[in-house]
Coordinates of C-alpha atoms in Angstrom, one line a residue:
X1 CA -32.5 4.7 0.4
X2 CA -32.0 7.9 -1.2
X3 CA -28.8 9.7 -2.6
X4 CA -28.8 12.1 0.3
X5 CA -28.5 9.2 2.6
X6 CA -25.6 7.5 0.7
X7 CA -23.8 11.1 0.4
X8 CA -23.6 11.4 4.2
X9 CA -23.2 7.5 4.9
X10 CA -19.6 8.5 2.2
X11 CA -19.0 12.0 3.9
X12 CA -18.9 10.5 7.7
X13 CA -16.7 7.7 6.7
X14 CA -14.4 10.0 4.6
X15 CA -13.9 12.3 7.4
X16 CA -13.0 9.5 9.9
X17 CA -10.5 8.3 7.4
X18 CA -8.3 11.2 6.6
X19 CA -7.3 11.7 10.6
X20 CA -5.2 8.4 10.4
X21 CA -1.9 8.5 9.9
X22 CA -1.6 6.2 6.6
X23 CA -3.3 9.0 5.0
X24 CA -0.9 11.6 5.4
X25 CA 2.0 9.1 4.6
X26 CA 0.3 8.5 1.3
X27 CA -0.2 12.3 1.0
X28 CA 3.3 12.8 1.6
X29 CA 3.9 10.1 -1.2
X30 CA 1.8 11.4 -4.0
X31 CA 2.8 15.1 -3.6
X32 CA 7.2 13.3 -3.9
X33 CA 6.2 11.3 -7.2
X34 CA 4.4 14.9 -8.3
X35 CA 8.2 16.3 -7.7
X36 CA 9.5 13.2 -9.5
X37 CA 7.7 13.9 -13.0
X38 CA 8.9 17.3 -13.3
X39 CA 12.2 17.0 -12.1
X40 CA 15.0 19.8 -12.7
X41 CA 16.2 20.4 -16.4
X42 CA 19.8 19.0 -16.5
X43 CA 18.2 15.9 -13.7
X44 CA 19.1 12.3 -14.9
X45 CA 15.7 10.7 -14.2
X46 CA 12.4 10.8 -15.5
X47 CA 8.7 9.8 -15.2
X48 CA 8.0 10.2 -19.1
X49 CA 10.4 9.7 -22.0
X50 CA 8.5 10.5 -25.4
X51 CA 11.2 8.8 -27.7
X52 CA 13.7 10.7 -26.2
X53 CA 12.3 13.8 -25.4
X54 CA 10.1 15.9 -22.7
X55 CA 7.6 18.3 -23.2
X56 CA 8.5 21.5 -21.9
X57 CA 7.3 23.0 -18.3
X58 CA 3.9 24.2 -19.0
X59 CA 0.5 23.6 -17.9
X60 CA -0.8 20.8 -20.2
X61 CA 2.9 18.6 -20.3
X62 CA 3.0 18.8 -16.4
X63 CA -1.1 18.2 -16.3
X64 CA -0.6 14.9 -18.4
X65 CA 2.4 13.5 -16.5
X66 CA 1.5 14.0 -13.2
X67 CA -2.0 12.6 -13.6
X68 CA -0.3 9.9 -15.8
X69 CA 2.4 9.2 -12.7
X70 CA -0.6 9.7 -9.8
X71 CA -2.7 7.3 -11.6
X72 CA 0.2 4.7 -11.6
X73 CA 0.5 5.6 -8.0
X74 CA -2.7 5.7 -6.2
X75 CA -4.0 2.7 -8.1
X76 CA -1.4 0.9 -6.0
X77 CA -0.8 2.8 -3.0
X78 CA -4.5 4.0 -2.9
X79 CA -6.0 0.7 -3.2
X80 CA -3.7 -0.2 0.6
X81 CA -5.4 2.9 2.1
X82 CA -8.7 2.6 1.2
X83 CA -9.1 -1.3 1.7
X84 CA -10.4 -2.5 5.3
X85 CA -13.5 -0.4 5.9
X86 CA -16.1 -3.4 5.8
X87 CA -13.8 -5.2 8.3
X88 CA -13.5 -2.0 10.2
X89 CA -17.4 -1.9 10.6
X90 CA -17.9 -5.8 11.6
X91 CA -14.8 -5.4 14.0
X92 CA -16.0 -2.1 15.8
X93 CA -19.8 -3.0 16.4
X94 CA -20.8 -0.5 13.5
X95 CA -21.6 -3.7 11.2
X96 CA -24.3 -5.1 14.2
X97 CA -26.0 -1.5 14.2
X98 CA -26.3 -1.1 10.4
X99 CA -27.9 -4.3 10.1
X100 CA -30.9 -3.3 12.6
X101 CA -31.6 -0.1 10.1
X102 CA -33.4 -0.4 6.8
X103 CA -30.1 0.8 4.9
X104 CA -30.0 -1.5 2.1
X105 CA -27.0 -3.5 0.8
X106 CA -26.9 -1.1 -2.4
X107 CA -26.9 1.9 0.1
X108 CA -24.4 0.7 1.9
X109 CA -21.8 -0.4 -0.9
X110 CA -22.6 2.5 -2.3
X111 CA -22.2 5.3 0.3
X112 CA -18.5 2.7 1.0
X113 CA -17.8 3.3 -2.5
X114 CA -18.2 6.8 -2.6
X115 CA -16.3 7.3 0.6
X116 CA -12.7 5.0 -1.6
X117 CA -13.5 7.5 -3.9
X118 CA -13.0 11.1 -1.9
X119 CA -10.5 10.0 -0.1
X120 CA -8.3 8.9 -3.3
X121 CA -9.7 12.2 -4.5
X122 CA -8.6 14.3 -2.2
X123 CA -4.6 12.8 -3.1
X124 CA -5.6 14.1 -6.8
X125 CA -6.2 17.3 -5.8
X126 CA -2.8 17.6 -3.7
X127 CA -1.2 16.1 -6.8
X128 CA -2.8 18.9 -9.2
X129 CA -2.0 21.6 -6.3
X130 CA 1.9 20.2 -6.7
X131 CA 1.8 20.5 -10.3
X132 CA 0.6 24.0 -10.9
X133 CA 3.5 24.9 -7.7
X134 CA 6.4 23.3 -9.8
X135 CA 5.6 25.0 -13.2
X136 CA 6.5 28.2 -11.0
X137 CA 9.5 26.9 -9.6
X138 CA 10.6 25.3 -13.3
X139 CA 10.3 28.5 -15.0
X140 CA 10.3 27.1 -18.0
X141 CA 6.3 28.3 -18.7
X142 CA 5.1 31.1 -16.4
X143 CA 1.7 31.1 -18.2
X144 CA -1.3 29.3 -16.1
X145 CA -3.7 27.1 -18.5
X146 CA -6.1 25.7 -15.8
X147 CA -8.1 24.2 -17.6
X148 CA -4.6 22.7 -19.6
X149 CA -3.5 21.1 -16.2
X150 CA -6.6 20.2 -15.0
X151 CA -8.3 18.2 -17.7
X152 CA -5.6 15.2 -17.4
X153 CA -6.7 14.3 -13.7
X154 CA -10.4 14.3 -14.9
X155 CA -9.6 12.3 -17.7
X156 CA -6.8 10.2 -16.7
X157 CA -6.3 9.6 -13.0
X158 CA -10.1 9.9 -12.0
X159 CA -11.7 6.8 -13.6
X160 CA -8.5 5.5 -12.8
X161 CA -9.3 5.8 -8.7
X162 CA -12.5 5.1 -9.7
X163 CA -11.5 1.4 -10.6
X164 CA -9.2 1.1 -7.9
X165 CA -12.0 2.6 -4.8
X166 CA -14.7 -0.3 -6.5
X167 CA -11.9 -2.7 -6.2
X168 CA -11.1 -2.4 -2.9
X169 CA -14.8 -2.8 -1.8
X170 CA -14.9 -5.7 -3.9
X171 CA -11.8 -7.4 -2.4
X172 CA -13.4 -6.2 1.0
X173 CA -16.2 -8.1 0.3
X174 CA -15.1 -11.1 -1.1
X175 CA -14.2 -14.2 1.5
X176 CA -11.1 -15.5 -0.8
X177 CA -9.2 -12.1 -0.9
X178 CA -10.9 -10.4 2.0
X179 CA -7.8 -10.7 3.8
X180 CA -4.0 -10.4 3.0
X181 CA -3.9 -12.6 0.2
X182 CA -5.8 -10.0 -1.1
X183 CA -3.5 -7.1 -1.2
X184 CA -0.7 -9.6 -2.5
X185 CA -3.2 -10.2 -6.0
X186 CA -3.8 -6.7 -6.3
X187 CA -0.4 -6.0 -6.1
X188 CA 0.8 -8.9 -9.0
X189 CA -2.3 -7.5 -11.3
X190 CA -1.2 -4.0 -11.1
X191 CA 2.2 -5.0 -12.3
X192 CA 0.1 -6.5 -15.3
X193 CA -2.1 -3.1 -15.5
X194 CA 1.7 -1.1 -15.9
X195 CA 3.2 -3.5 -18.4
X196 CA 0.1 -3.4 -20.4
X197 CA -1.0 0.2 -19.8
X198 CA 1.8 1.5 -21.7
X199 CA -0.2 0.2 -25.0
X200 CA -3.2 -0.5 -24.0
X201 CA -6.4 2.4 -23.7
X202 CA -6.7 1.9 -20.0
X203 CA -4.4 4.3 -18.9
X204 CA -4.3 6.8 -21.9
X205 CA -0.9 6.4 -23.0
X206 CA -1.9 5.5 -26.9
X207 CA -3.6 9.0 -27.3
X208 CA -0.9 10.9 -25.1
X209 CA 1.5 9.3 -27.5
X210 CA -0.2 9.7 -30.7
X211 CA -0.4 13.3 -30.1
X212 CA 3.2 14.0 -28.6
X213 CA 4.5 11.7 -32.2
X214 CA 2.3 14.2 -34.3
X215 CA 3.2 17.4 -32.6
X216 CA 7.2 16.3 -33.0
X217 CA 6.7 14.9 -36.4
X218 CA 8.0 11.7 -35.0
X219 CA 7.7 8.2 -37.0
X220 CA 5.0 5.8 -34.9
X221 CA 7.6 3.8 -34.3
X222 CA 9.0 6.5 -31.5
X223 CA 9.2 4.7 -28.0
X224 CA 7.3 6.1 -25.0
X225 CA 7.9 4.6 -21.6
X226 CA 6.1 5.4 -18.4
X227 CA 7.9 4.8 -15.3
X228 CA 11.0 6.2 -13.1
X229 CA 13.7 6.0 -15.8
X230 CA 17.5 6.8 -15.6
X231 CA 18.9 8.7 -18.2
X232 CA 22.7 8.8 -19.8
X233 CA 21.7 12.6 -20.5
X234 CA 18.9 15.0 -20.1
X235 CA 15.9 14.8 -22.4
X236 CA 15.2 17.4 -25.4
X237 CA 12.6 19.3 -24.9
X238 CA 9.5 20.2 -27.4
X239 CA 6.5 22.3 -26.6
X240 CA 3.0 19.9 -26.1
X241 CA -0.3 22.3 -26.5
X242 CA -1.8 19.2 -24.5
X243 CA -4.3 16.1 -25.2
X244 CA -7.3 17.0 -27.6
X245 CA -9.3 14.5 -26.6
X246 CA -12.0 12.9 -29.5
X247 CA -14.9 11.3 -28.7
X248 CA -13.6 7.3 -28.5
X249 CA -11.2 8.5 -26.1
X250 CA -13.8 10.3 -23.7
X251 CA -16.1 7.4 -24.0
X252 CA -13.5 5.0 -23.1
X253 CA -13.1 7.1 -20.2
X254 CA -16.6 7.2 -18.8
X255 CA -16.6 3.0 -19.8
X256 CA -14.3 2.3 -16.7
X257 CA -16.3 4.7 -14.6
X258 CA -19.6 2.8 -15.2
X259 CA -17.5 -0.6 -15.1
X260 CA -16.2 1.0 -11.6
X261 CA -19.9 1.5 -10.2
X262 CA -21.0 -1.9 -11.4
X263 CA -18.2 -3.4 -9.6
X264 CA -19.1 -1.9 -6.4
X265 CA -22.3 -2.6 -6.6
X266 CA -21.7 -6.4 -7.5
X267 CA -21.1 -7.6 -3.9
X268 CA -24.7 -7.0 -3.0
X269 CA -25.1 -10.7 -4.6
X270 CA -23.0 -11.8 -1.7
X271 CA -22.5 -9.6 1.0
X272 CA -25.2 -9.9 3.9
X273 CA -24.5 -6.2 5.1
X274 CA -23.4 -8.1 8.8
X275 CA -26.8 -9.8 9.2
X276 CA -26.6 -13.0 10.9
X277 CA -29.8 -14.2 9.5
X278 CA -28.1 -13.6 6.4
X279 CA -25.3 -15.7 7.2
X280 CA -22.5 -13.0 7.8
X281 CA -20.3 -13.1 10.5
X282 CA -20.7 -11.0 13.7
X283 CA -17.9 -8.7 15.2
X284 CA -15.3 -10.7 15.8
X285 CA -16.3 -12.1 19.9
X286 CA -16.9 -8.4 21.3
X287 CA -19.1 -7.7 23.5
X288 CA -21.1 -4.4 23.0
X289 CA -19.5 -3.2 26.0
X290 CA -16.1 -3.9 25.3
X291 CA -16.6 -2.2 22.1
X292 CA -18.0 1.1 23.7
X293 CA -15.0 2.5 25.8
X294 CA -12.0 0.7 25.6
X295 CA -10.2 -1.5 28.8
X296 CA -7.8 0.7 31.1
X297 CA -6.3 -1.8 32.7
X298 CA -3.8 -0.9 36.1
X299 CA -0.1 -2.1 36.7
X300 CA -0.2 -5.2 38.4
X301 CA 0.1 -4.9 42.0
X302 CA 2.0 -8.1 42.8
X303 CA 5.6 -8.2 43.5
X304 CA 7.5 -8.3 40.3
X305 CA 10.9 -10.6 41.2
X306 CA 13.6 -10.3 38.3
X307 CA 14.3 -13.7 36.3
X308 CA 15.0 -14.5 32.6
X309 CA 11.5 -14.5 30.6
X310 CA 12.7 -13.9 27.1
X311 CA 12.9 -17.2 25.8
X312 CA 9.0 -17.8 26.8
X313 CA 8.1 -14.4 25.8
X314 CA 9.8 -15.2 22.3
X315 CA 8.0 -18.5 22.1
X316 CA 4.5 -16.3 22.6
X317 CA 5.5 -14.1 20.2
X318 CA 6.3 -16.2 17.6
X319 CA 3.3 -18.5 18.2
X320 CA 1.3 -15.0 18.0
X321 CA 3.2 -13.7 14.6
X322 CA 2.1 -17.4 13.1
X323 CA -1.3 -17.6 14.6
X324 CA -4.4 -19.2 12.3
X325 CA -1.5 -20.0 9.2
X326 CA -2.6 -23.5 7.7
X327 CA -0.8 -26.7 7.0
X328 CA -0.9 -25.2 3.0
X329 CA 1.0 -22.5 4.1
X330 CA 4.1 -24.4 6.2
X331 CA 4.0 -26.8 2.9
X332 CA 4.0 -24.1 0.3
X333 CA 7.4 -22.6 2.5
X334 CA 8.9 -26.3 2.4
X335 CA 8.3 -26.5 -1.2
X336 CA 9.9 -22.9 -2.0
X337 CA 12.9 -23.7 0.2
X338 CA 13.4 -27.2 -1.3
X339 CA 13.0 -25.8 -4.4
X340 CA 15.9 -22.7 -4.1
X341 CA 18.1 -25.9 -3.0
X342 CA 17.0 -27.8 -6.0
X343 CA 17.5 -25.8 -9.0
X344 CA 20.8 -24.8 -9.4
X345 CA 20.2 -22.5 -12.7
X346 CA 18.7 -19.6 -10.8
X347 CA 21.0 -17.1 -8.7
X348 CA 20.5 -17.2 -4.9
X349 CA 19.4 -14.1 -5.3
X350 CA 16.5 -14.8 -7.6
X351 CA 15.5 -17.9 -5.1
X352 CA 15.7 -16.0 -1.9
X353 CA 13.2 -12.9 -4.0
X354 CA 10.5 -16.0 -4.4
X355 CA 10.7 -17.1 -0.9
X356 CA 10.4 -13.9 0.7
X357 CA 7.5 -12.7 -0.8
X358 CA 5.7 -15.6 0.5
X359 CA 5.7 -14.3 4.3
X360 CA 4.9 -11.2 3.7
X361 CA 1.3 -11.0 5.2
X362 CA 2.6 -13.0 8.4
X363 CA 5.3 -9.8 8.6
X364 CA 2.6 -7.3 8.4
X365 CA 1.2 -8.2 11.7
X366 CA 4.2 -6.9 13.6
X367 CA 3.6 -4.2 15.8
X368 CA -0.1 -3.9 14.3
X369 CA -2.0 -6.7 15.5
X370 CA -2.3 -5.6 18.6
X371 CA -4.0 -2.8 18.1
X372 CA -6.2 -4.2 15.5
X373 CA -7.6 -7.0 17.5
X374 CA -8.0 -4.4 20.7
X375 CA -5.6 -6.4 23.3
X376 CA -3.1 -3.0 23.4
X377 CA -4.1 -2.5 27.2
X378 CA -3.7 -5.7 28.0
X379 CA -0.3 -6.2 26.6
X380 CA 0.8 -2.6 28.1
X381 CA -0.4 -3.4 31.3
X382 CA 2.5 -5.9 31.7
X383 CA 5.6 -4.6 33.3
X384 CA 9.2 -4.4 31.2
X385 CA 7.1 -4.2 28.1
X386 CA 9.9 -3.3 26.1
X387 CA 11.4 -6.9 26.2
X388 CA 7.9 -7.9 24.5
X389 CA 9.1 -5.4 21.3
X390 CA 12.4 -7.2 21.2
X391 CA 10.8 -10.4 21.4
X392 CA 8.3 -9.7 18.7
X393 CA 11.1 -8.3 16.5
X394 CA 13.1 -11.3 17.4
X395 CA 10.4 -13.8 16.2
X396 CA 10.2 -11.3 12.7
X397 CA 13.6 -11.7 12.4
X398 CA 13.6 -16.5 13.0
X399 CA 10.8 -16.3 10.6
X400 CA 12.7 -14.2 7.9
X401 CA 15.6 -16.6 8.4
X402 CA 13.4 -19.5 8.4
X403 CA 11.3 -18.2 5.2
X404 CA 14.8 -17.5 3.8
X405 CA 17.4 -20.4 4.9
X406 CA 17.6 -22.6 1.5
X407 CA 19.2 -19.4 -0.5
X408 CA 21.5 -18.9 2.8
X409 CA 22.5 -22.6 2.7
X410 CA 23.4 -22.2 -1.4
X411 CA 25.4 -19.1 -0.2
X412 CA 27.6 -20.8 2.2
X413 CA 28.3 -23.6 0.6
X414 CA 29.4 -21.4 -2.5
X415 CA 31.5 -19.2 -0.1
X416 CA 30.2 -16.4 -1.2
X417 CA 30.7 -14.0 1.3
X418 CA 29.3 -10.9 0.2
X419 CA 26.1 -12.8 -0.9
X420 CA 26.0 -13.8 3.2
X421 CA 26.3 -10.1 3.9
X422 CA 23.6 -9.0 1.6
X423 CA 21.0 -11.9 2.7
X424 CA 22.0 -10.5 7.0
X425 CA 21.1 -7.0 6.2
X426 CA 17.9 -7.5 4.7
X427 CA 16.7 -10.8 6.9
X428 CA 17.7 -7.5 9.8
X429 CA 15.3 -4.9 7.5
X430 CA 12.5 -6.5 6.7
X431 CA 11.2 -7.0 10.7
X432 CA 12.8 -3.5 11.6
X433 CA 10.6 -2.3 8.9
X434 CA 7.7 -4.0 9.6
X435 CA 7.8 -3.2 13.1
X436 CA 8.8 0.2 12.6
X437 CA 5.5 0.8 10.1
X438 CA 3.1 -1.4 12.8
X439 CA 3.9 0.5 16.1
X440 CA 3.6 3.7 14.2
X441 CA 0.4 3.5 11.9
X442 CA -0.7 0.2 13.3
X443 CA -2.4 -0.9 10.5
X444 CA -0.5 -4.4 8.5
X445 CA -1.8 -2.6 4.8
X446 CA 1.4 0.3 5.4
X447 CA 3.8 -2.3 5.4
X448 CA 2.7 -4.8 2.0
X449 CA 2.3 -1.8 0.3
X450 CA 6.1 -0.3 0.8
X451 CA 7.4 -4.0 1.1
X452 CA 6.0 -5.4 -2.3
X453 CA 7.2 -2.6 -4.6
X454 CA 10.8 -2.6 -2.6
X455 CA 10.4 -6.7 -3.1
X456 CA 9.9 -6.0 -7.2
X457 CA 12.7 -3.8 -7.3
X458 CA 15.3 -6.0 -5.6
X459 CA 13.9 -8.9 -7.9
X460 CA 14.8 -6.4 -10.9
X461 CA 18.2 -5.8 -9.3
X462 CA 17.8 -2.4 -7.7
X463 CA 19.4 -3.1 -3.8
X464 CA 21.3 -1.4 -1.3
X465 CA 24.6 -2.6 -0.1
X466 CA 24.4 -4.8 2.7
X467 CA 26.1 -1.4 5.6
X468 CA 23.3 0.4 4.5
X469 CA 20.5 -2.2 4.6
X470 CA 22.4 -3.4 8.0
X471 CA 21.9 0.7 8.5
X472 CA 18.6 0.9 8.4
X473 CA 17.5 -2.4 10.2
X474 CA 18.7 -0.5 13.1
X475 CA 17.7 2.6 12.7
X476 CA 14.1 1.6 12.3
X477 CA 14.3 -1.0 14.9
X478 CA 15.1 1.6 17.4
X479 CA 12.5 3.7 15.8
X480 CA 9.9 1.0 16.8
X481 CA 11.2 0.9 20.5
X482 CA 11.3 4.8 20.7
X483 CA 7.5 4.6 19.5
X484 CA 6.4 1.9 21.9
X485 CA 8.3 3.9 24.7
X486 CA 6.6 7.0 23.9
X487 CA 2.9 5.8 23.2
X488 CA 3.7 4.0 27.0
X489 CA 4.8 6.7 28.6
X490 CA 1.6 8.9 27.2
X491 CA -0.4 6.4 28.9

């Protein structure tokens, strides 16, 4: 297996990739947070405070925080995009042809590996583009340093993405986070990476700050924080030449590349590369025909006579949204609801945050699963199938309630009403939003990667009144129906 071989097993896969639509969503999302760490001059927010001030608008300062901010970023939302290309092989047939060529297990990870790693690229590159555009529009520093603004990304964000395409193979690969669990322990650990990154060498922020505290003449004991910050007032502002980066911090740099290409590597201890004498797996029960063309499948030609089906169609819906959860899984919910009864100390609030992250992978399968296990044309070849989108957004909406009902029951029986109000708009959100994500992308990653982050800032306090919560169920609720009626009518 030669590099030439892996290079076009990376570039074929990459290309394929960037045509679905959870790539431009994350596009879209790394060239906002780019606008977010250089917002206006007299703005109240911020990306980087250095002990109370900002460096001003030039190349190096807007370099440094937008690669600081896209690392943050596409460690997270990258690692959602990227993840599912080994079960996107096994599922389409791919997996069954690779393993009847002499590609090699190395070749493989590698070329998958490579692939995580231009497509996360390739959101670097739209973040540097965005940074270089917003010095012009700042106007505080008209004079282009390329080199100033691009160093940073190579530096900072790259081994970064590096880490986060090796660990997304390796989660791919991996039985015990292989599937939604997964993406809920990347999640937790990159909230560890955050906390500790603002210290630690990982992410850079002890040279960026040793060099900002010696270019202000500030005391060590200045604070720097990383993250979307409100301000009482704007930030000072001091001119930053840029990181001079020495030698311990350059090797530290190429360490997490080289720990990133080990790690992708690793699963070749494991991973049968979809041969069954191996012991792998084969494509999920289809047949090489079914996976060639897919079914077109006519109206049914039988007289349709009118009659009340929602109530069974709710019952398959739900049954479908709960499919293949374990007895561990009802007992854990039990346990969480019991347990937001049971200790009285913790706000209803704080209970009903623990027992509604527990769902979140069953939630993900709305409006998605359809499409992922390839039963779309069956399900459209029913007629009304609009009242099936109601009745799958109905069964969200019992299992939110269910998932949330010990916090409810604490809320009544306080009377507190505008607790009760709170708890109905989001149980109405979270399976609008689902939905909404799952009939448009049709992928479950979109939707644990906007829900977790929105999940740690309402456990930090950060919600939206219950009208515009109530708001926005709606609105994407009827955005889901819209999409189903289009896609159906495009049919």
């Amino acid at each position: 297996m030669n590099a030439r071989t892996v290079g076009a097993l990376a570039l074929a896969d990459f290309r394929e990739r960037v045509r679905r639509p959870g790539y431009l969503a994350i596009l879209i999302g790394a060239a906002g947070l780019a606008c977010l760490a250089a917002p206006p001059a007299d703005a109240r927010w911020v990306i980087l405070n250095a002990g109370g001030y900002r460096g001003l608008y030039n190349s190096a300062y807007l370099g440094t925080v937008t690669a600081l901010a896209g690392g943050l970023w596409l460690t997270l939302a990258g690692f959602f995009l990227v993840r599912g290309t080994v079960d996107r092989d096994e599922r389409s047939g791919v997996g069954a042809l690779l393993a009847a060529t002499p590609l090699r297990t190395s070749g493989y990870l590698g070329g998958k590996f490579l692939s995580n790693l231009l497509v996360l690229s390739s959101m670097t590159g739209v973040l540097a583009a965005t940074a270089l555009v917003l010095q012009l529009v700042r106007g505080e520093s008209t004079t282009i340093e390329l080199p100033a603004l691009l160093l940073p990304f190579a530096l900072i964000t790259l081994p970064l993405l590096a880490v986060t395409a090796a660990g997304a193979l390796l989660f791919d690969s991996a039985p015990p986070v292989r599937a939604g669990l997964g993406n809920i322990v990347w999640f937790f650990g990159w909230l560890v990476f955050v906390v500790a990154g603002q210290s630690g060498p990982v992410l850079g922020m002890r040279a960026i700050g040793a060099s900002m505290r010696a270019e202000q003449a500030a005391p060590d004991s200045a604070e720097f924080g990383l993250g979307l910050m409100y301000l009482d007032r704007p930030l000072r502002t001091f001119v930053w030449p840029g990181l001079a980066p020495d030698a311990s911090f350059v090797l530290t740099r190429l360490a997490l590349l080289l720990a990133a290409g080990v790690t992708a590597i690793l699963p070749a201890l494991w991973f049968g590369r979809f041969d069954p004498a191996r012991g792998h797996a084969a494509a999920p029960q289809r047949s090489q025909e079914a996976s060639a063309a897919p079914l077109h499948l006519a109206r049914p030609r039988t007289v349709v006579r009118p009659g009340s089906t929602m109530g069974r169609l709710f019952a398959g819906e739900f049954r479908i949204l709960t499919q293949g959860v374990r007895a561990w899984w009802w007992l854990g919910l039990a346990a969480l609801t019991v347990g937001s009864l049971a200790v009285t100390g913790a706000a209803p609030g704080s209970a009903l945050a623990v027992t509604w992250i527990w769902p979140v992978v069953l939630w993900s399968r709305l409006g998605a699963q359809r499409h992922e296990n390839g039963v779309t044309d069956l399900t459209e070849a029913a007629p009304a199938g609009h009242r099936r989108v109601v009745a799958e957004w109905a069964a969200g909406l019992v299992l939110t309630a269910l998932a949330g009902s010990g916090p409810l029951l604490r809320l009544v029986l306080a009377g507190d009403g505008a607790g009760m109000a709170a708890w109905t708009g989001a149980a109405l959100a979270i399976p609008s939003l689902a939905l909404a994500l799952g009939e448009i992308v049709r992928t479950q990653r979109l939707f644990q990667a906007v829900y977790l982050p929105v999940w740690y800032l309402a456990l930090n306090g950060f919600t939206a009144p219950p009208p515009v919560l109530a708001g926005a169920a709606v609105v994407l609720a009827v955005l889901a129906f819209a999409t189903h009626l289009l896609r159906h009518q495009w049919r």
